Short mmCIF file of C-alpha atoms and ligand atoms in Angstrom, two decimals:
data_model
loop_
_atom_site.label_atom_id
_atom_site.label_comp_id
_atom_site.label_asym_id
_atom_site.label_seq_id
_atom_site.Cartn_x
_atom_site.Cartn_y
_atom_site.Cartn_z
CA UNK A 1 -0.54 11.95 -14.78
CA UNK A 2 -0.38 14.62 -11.89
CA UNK A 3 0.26 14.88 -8.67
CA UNK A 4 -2.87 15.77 -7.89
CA UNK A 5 -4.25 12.69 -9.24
CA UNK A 6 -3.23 11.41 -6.09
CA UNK A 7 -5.37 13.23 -4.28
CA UNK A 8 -4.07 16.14 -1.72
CA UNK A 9 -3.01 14.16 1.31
CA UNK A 10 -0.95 11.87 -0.53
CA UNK A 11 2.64 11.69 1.31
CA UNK A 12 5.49 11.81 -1.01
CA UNK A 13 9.12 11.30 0.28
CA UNK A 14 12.74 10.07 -0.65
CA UNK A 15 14.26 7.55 1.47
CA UNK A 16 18.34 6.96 2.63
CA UNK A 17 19.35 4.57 5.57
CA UNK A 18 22.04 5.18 7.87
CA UNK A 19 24.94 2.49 6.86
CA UNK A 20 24.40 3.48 2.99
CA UNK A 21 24.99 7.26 4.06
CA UNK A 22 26.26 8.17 7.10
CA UNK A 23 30.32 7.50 6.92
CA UNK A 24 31.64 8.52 10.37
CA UNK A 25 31.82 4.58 11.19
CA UNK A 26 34.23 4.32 13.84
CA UNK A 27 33.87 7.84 15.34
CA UNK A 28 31.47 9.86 17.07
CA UNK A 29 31.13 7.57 19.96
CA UNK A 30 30.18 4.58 17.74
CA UNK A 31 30.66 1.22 17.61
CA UNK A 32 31.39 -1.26 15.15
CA UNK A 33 28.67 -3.10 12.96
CA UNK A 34 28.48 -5.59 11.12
CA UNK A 35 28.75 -3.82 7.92
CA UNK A 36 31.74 -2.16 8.80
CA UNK A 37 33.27 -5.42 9.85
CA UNK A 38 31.73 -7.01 6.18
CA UNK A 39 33.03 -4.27 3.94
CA UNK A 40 36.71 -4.55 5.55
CA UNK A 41 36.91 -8.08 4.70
CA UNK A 42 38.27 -8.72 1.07
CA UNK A 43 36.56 -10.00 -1.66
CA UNK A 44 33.34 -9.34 0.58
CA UNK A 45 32.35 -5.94 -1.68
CA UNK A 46 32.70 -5.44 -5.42
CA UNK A 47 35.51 -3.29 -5.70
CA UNK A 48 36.32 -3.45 -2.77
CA UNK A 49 34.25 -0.94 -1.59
CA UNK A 50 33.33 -0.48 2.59
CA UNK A 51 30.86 1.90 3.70
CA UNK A 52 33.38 4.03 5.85
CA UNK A 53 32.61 7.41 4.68
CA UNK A 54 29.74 6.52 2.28
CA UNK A 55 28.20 9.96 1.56
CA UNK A 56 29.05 11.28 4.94
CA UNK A 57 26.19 12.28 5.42
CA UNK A 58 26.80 12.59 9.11
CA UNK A 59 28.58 15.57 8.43
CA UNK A 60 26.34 16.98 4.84
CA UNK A 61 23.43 16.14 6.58
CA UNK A 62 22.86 20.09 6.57
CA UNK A 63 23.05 20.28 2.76
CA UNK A 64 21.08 16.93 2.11
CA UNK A 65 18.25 18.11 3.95
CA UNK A 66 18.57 21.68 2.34
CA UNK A 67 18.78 19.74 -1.04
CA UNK A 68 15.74 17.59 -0.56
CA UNK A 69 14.08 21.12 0.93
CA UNK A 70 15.10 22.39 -2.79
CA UNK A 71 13.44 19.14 -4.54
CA UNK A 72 10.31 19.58 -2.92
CA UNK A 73 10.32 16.41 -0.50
CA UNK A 74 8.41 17.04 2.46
CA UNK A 75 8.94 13.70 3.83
CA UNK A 76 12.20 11.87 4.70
CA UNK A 77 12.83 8.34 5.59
CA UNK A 78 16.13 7.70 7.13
CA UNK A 79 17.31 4.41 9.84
CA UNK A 80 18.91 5.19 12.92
CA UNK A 81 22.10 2.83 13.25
CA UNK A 82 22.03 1.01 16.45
CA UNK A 83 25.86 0.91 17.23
CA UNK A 84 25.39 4.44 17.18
CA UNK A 85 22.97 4.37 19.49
CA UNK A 86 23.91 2.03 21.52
CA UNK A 87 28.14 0.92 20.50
CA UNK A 88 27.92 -2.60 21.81
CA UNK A 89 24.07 -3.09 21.25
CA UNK A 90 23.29 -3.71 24.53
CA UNK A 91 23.79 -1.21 27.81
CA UNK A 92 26.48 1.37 27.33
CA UNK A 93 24.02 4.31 25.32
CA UNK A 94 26.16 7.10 23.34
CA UNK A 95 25.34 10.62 23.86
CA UNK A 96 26.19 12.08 20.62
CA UNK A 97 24.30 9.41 18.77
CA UNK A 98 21.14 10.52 20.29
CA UNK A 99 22.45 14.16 19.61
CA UNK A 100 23.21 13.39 15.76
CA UNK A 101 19.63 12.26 15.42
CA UNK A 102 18.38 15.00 17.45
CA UNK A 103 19.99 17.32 15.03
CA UNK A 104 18.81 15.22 12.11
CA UNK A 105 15.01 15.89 13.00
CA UNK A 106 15.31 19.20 14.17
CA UNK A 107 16.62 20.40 11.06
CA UNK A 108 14.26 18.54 9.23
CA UNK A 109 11.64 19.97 11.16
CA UNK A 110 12.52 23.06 10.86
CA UNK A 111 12.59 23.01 7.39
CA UNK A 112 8.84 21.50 7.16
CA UNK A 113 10.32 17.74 6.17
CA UNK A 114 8.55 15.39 8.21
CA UNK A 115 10.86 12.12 9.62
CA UNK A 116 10.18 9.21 9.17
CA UNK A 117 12.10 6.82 11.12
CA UNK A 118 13.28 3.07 10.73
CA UNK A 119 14.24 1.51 13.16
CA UNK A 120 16.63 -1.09 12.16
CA UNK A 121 18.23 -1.37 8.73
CA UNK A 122 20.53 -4.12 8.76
CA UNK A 123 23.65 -2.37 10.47
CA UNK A 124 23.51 -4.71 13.87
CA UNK A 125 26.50 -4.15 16.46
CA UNK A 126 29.05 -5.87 15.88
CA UNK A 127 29.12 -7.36 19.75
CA UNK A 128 25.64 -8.43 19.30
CA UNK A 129 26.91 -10.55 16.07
CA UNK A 130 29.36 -11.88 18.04
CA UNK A 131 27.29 -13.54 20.35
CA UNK A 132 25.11 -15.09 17.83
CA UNK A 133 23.47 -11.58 16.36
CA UNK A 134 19.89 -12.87 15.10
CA UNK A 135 20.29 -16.39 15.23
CA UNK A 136 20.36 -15.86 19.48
CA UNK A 137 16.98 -15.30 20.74
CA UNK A 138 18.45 -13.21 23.44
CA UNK A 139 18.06 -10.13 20.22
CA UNK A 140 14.88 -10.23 21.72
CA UNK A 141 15.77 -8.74 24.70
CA UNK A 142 18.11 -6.29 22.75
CA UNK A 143 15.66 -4.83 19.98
CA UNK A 144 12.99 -4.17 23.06
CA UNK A 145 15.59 -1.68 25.04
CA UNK A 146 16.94 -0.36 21.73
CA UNK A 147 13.70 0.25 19.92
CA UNK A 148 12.04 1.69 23.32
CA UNK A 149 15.14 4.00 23.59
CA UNK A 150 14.79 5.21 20.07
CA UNK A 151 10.89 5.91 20.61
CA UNK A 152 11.72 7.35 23.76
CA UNK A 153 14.36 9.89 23.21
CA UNK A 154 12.39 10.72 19.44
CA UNK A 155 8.91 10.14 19.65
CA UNK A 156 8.13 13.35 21.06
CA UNK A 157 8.75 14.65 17.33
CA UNK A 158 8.94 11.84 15.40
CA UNK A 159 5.26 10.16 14.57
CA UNK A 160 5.82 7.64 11.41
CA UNK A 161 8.03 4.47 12.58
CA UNK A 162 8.91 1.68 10.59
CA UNK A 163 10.35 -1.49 12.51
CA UNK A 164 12.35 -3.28 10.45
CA UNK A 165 13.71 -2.94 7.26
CA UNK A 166 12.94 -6.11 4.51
CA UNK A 167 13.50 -8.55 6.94
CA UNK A 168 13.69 -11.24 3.97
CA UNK A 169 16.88 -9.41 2.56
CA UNK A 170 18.56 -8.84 5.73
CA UNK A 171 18.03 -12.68 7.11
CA UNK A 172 18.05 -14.42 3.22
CA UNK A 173 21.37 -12.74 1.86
CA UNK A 174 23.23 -12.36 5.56
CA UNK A 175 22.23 -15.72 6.86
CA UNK A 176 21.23 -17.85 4.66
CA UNK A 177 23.31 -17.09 1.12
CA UNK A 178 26.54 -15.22 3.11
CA UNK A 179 26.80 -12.64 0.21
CA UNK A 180 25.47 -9.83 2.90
CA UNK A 181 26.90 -9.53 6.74
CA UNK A 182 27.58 -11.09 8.65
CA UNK A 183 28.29 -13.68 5.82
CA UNK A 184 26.77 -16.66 7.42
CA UNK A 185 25.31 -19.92 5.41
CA UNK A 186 22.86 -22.41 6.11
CA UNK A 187 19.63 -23.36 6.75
CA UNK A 188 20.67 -23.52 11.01
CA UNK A 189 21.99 -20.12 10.92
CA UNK A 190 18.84 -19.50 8.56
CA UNK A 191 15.47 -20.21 10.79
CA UNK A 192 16.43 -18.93 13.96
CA UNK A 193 17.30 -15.82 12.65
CA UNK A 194 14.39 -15.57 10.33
CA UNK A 195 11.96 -16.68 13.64
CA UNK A 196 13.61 -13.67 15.86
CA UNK A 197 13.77 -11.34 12.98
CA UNK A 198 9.65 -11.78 12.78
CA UNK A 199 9.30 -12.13 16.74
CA UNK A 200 11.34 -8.22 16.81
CA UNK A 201 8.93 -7.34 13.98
CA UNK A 202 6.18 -7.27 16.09
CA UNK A 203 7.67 -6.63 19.34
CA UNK A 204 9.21 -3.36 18.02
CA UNK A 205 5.37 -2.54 16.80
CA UNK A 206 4.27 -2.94 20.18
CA UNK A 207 6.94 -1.06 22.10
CA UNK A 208 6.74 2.13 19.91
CA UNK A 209 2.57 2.12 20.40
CA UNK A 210 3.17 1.51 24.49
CA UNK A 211 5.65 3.94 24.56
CA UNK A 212 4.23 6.57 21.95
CA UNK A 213 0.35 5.73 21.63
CA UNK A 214 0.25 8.50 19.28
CA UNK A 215 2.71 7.20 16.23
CA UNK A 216 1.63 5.95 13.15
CA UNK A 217 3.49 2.34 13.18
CA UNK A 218 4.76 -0.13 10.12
CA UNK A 219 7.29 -1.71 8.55
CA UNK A 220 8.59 -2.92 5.54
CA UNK A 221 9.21 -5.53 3.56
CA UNK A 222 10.51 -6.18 -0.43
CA UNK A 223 8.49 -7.62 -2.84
CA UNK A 224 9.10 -8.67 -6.46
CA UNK A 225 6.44 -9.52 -8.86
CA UNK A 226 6.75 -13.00 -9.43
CA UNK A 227 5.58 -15.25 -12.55
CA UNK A 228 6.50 -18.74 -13.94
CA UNK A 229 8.87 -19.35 -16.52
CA UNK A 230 5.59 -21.45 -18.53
CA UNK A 231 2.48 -22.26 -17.66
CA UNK A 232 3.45 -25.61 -17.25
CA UNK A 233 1.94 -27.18 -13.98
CA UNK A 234 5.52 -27.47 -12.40
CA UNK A 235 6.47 -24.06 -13.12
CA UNK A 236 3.32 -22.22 -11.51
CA UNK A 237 4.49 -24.42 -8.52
CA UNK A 238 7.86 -23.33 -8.52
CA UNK A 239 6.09 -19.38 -8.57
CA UNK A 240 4.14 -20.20 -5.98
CA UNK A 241 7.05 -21.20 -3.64
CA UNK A 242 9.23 -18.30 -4.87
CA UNK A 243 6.35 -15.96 -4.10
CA UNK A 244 5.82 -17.75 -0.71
CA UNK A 245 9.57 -17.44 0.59
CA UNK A 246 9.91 -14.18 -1.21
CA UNK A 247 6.83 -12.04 -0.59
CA UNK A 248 5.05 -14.21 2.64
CA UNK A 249 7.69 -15.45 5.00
CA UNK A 250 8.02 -12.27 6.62
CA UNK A 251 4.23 -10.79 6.16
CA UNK A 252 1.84 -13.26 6.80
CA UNK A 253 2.78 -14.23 10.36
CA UNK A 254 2.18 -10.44 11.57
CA UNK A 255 -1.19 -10.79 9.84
CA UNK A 256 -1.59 -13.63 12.31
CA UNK A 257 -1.41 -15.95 9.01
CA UNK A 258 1.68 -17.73 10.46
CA UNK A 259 4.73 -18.87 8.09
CA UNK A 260 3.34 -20.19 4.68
CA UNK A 261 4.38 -23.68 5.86
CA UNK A 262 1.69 -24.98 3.38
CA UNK A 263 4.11 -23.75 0.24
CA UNK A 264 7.28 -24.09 1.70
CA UNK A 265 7.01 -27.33 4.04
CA UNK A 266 10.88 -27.14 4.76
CA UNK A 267 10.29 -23.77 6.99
CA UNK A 268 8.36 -26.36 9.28
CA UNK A 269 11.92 -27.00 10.58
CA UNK A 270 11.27 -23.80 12.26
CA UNK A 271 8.86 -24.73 15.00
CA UNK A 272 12.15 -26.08 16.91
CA UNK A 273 13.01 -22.34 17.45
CA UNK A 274 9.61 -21.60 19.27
CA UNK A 275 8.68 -21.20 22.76
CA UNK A 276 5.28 -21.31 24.13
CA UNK A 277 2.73 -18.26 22.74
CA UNK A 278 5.20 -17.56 20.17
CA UNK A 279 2.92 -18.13 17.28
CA UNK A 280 0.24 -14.91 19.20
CA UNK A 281 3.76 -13.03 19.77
CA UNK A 282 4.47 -12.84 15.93
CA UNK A 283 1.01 -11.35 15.44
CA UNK A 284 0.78 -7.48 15.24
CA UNK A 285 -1.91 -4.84 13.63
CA UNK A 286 -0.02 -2.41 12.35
CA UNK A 287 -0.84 0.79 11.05
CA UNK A 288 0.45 0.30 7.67
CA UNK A 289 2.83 -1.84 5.67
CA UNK A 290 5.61 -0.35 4.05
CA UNK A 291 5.88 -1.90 0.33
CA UNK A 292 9.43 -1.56 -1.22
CA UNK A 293 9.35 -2.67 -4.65
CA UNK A 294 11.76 -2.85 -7.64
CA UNK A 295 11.44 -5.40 -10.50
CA UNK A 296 9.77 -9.16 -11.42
CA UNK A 297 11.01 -11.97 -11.16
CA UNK A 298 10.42 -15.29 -13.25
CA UNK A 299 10.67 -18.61 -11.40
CA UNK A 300 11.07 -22.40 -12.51
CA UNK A 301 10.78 -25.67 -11.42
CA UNK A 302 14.85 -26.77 -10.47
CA UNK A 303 14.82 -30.41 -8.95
CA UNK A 304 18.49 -29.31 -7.64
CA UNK A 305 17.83 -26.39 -5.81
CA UNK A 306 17.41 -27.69 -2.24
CA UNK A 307 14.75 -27.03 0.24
CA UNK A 308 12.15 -25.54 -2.44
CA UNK A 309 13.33 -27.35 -5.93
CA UNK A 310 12.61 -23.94 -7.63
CA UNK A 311 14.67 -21.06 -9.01
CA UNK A 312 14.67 -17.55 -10.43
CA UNK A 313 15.84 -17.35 -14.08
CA UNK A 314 17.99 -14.41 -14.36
CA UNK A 315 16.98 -11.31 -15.94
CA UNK A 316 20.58 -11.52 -17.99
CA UNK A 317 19.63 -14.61 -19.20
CA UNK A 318 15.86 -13.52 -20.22
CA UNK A 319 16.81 -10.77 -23.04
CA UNK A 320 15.38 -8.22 -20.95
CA UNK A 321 16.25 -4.60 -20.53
CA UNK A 322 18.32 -4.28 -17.21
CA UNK A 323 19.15 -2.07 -14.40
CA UNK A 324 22.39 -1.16 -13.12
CA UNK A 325 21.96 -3.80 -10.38
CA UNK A 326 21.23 -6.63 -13.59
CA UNK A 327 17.47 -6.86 -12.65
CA UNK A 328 14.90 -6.19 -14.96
CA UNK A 329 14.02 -2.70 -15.90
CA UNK A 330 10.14 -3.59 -14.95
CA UNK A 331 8.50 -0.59 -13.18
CA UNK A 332 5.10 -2.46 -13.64
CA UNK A 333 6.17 -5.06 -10.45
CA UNK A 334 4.83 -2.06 -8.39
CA UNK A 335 1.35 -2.10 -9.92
CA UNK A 336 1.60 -5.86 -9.59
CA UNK A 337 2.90 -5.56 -5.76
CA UNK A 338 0.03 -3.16 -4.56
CA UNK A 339 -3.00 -5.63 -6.13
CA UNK A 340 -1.16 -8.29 -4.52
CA UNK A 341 -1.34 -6.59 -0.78
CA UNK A 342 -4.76 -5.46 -1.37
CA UNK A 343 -6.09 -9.27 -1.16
CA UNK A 344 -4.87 -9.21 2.28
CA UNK A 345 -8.41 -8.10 4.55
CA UNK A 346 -5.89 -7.11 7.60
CA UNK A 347 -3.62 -4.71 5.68
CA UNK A 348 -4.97 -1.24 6.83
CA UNK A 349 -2.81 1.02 4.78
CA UNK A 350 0.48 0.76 2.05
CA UNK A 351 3.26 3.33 1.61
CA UNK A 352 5.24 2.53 -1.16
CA UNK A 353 8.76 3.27 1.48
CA UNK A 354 11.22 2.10 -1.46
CA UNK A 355 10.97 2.38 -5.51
CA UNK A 356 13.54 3.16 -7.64
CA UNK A 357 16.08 2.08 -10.20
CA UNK A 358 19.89 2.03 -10.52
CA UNK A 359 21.23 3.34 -13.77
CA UNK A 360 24.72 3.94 -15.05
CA UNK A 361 24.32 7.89 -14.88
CA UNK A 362 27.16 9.97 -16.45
CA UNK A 363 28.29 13.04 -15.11
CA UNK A 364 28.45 15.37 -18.49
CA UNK A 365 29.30 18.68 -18.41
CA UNK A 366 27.84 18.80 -14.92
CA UNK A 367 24.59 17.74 -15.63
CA UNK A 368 23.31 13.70 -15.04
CA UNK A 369 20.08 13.06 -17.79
CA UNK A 370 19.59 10.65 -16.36
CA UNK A 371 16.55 9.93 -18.32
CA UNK A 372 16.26 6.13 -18.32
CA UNK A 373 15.56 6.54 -14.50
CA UNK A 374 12.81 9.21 -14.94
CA UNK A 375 11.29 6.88 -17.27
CA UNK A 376 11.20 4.08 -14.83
CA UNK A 377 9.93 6.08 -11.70
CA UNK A 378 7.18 8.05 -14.25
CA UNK A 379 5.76 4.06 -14.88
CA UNK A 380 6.17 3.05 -10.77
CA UNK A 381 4.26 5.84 -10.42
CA UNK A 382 1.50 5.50 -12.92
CA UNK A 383 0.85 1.79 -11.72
CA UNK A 384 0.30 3.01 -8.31
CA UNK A 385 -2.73 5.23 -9.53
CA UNK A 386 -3.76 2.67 -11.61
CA UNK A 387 -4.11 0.58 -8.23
CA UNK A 388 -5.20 3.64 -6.61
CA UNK A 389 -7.93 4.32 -8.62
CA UNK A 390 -8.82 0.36 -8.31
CA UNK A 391 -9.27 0.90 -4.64
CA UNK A 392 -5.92 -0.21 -3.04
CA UNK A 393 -5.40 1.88 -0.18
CA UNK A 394 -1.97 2.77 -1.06
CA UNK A 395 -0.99 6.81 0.58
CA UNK A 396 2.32 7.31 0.02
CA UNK A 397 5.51 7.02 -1.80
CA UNK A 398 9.22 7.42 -0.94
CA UNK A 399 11.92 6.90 -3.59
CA UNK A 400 14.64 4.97 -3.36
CA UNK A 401 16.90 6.96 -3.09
CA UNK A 402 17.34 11.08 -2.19
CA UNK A 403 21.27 10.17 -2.46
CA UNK A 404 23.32 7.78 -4.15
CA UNK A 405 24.90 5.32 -1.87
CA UNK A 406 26.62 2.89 -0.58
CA UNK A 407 24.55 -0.42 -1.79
CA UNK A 408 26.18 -3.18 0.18
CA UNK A 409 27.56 -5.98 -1.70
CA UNK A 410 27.35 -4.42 -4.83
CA UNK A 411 29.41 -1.50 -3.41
CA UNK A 412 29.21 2.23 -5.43
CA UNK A 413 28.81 1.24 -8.34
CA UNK A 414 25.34 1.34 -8.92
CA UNK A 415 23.71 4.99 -8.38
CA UNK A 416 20.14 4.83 -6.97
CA UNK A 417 20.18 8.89 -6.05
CA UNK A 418 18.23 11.23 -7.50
CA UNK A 419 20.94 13.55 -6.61
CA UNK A 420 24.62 12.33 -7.34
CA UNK A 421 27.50 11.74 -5.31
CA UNK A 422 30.86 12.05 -5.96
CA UNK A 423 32.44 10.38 -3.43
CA UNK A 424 36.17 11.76 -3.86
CA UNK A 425 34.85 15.59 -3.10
CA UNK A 426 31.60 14.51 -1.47
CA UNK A 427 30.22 17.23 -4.16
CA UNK A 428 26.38 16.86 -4.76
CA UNK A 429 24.91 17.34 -8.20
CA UNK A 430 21.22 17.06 -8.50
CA UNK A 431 20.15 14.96 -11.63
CA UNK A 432 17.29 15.34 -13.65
CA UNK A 433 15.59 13.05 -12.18
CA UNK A 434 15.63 14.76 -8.81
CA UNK A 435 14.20 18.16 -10.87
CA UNK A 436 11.99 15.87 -12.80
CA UNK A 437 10.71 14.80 -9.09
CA UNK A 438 10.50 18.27 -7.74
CA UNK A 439 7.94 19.64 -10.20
CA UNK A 440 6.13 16.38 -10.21
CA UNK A 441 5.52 16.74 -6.35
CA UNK A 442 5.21 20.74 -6.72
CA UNK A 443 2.24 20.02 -9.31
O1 LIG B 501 19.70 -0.16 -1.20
C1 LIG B 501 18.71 -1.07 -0.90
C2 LIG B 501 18.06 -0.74 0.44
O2 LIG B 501 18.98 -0.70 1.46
C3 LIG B 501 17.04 -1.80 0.77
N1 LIG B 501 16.11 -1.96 -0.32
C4 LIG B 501 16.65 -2.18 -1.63
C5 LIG B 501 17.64 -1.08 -1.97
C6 LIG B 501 18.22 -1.31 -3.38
O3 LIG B 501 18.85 -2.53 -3.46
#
């Protein structure tokens, strides 16, 4: 397999976000978010871990960009952090937020990387939070000025925008489980923030198109391959629903599909959280849909589990090789993934914005062979020709990730770079996956 397989206009990239990298939490101008209020909490973060300096990348972002220069990457997918932006969320903006980012895609710019910007990846103000965050329908209001500042004050250079960042993650772990800020639980705390997560969805595609006709505009969402335990009536049920709240919830309505009510009849509780034309509000034609894709999943029937009476067997109970984050090592969900999106008539175009793998890489002699991952990313990638070359419209790929990071919950323990961090001297070491990567792309 070659690069060139992929045909010449293929757009290959590494991705970071800003709470995962930046460091520089509480100065600069900006405010608090919910991360940074998480991660201070104890017993919140393995390890006890907080994202306070991270990779500080706000001050390396010089040598991260000249790194991914040196690997080849010509594209670069990176989240703006709204408290940055904007310290309370709402009115006050910060002036040397919007000069970081400035500097951010100048530089990159100047050194022929293309940005690619998301919008919002799961670092809300901390003010917002506290009066309700996405549960409060006045986030509405909120995401419009922030995302129409962001396309305002970047769009002139910026042209790829992605929206939100897995929305299922962000609203399923933070507000539903309470392993993932702002900690909250419950099914009430659940729908409304899962109904104004998908109204922003499409309210930030529309914004960014009014206020830059110009941009190319998606987002993303995560997607695991799912299959059923047996083949046992009961367990291809239990798929079905874990594929629905999983890989649908989030999707369908912006394909003007609405919520997959019809699979999950509990996310009818919903409709209480709509106002008139809501249902043509959550509809939006993007320009693509940003796939990010790790592993598989395998679901069963589980008469205790409420709301869906299904669960996910996991991977350390299946016998199955596993990452660093204790999914499966199962590069094929991406092949999987892609086939899956291409049965949707109203999905113009895929990027594959996240893929990667988490391995326990050892610094030795200072060199990371970190072969296990090159191994992984070398399958991603060969399922995505294989659904290439079966007509998905798939044109681009960013890996997950150009830095190890901070990866919430689970803290720094688990390295997704392709170039690694110590975080006591900040020092940089490119693995060999990251050279691996730079003569695949140079190819
Ligand atoms: O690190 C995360 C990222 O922030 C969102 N997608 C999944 C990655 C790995 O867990």
């Amino acid at each position: 397999m070659k690069n060139i397989d992929f045909g010449n206009n293929f757009t290959w990239g590494a991705a970071i976000s800003a709470s995962q990298t930046e460091g520089a939490y509480n100065s600069y101008g900006k405010g608090m978010s919910i991360w940074d209020d998480f991660s201070s909490k104890k017993w919140k973060i393995k390890n006890r871990d907080n994202n306070k300096t991270a990779c500080d990348f706000y001050h390396n972002y010089n040598e991260d960009l000249l790194l991914a220069k040196h690997l080849n990457i010509k594209h670069f997918r990176f989240s703006i952090s709204w408290p940055r932006l904007m310290p309370d969320g709402i009115g006050a903006i910060n002036s040397e937020g919007i000069d970081f980012y400035n500097k951010v895609i100048d530089r990159c710019l100047e050194l022929d990387i293309t940005p690619w910007i998301t919008i919002y990846h799961w670092d809300l103000p901390l003010f917002l939070e506290k009066i309700g965050g996405w549960t409060n329908r006045e986030i509405l209001i909120y995401f419009f000025d922030y995302v129409k500042l962001c396309a305002t004050k970047f769009g002139d250079r910026v042209k790829h925008w992605m929206v939100l960042n897995e929305p299922m993650a962000f609203t399923g772990a933070g507000y539903f489980l309470g392993v993932h800020a702002p900690g909250r639980r419950g099914l009430s705390n659940f729908l409304p923030a899962l109904h104004h997560a998908a109204l922003c969805q499409s309210i930030g595609g529309r914004i960014i198109k009014e206020v830059r006709p110009d941009a190319e505009v998606g987002t993303t969402f995560s997607f695991s391959h799912i299959e059923p335990k047996s083949q046992k009536e009961k367990d291809i049920l239990a798929a079905k629903k874990i594929d629905a709240l999983l890989n649908r919830t989030f999707l369908e309505p912006t394909l003007g599909l609405g919520y997959p009510i019809k699979e999950l009849p509990f996310l009818r509780k919903i409709e209480k959280y709509f106002l008139p034309r809501d249902e043509e509000k959550l509809k939006f034609q993007f320009d693509f849909i940003g796939a990010q894709v790790y592993t598989r999943e395998i679901a069963r029937r589980s008469p205790f589990i409420p709301y869906i009476n299904a669960n996910i067997v996991p991977a350390v109970k299946r016998n199955v090789d596993l990452t660093a984050m204790k999914w499966e090592n199962y590069p094929n969900a991406l092949y999987h993934t892609l086939k899956f999106l291409s049965t949707y008539k109203d999905i113009k175009k895929i990027y594959v914005t996240e893929n990667g793998a988490a391995f326990p890489d050892e610094l030795i002699n200072g060199q990371i062979n970190d072969t296990k991952r090159i191994e992984y990313l070398q399958k991603s990638i060969a399922g995505m020709l294989k659904a290439k070359n079966e007509g998905v419209n798939v044109q681009g790929y960013f890996l997950w990730s150009l830095l190890d990071n901070f990866e919430w919950a689970e803290g720094y323990h688990p390295r997704f770079g392709i170039i690694h961090i110590d975080y006591e001297t900040q020092k940089r070491t490119i693995k060999q996956s990251g050279n691996w990567y730079r003569d695949f792309i140079e190819e």
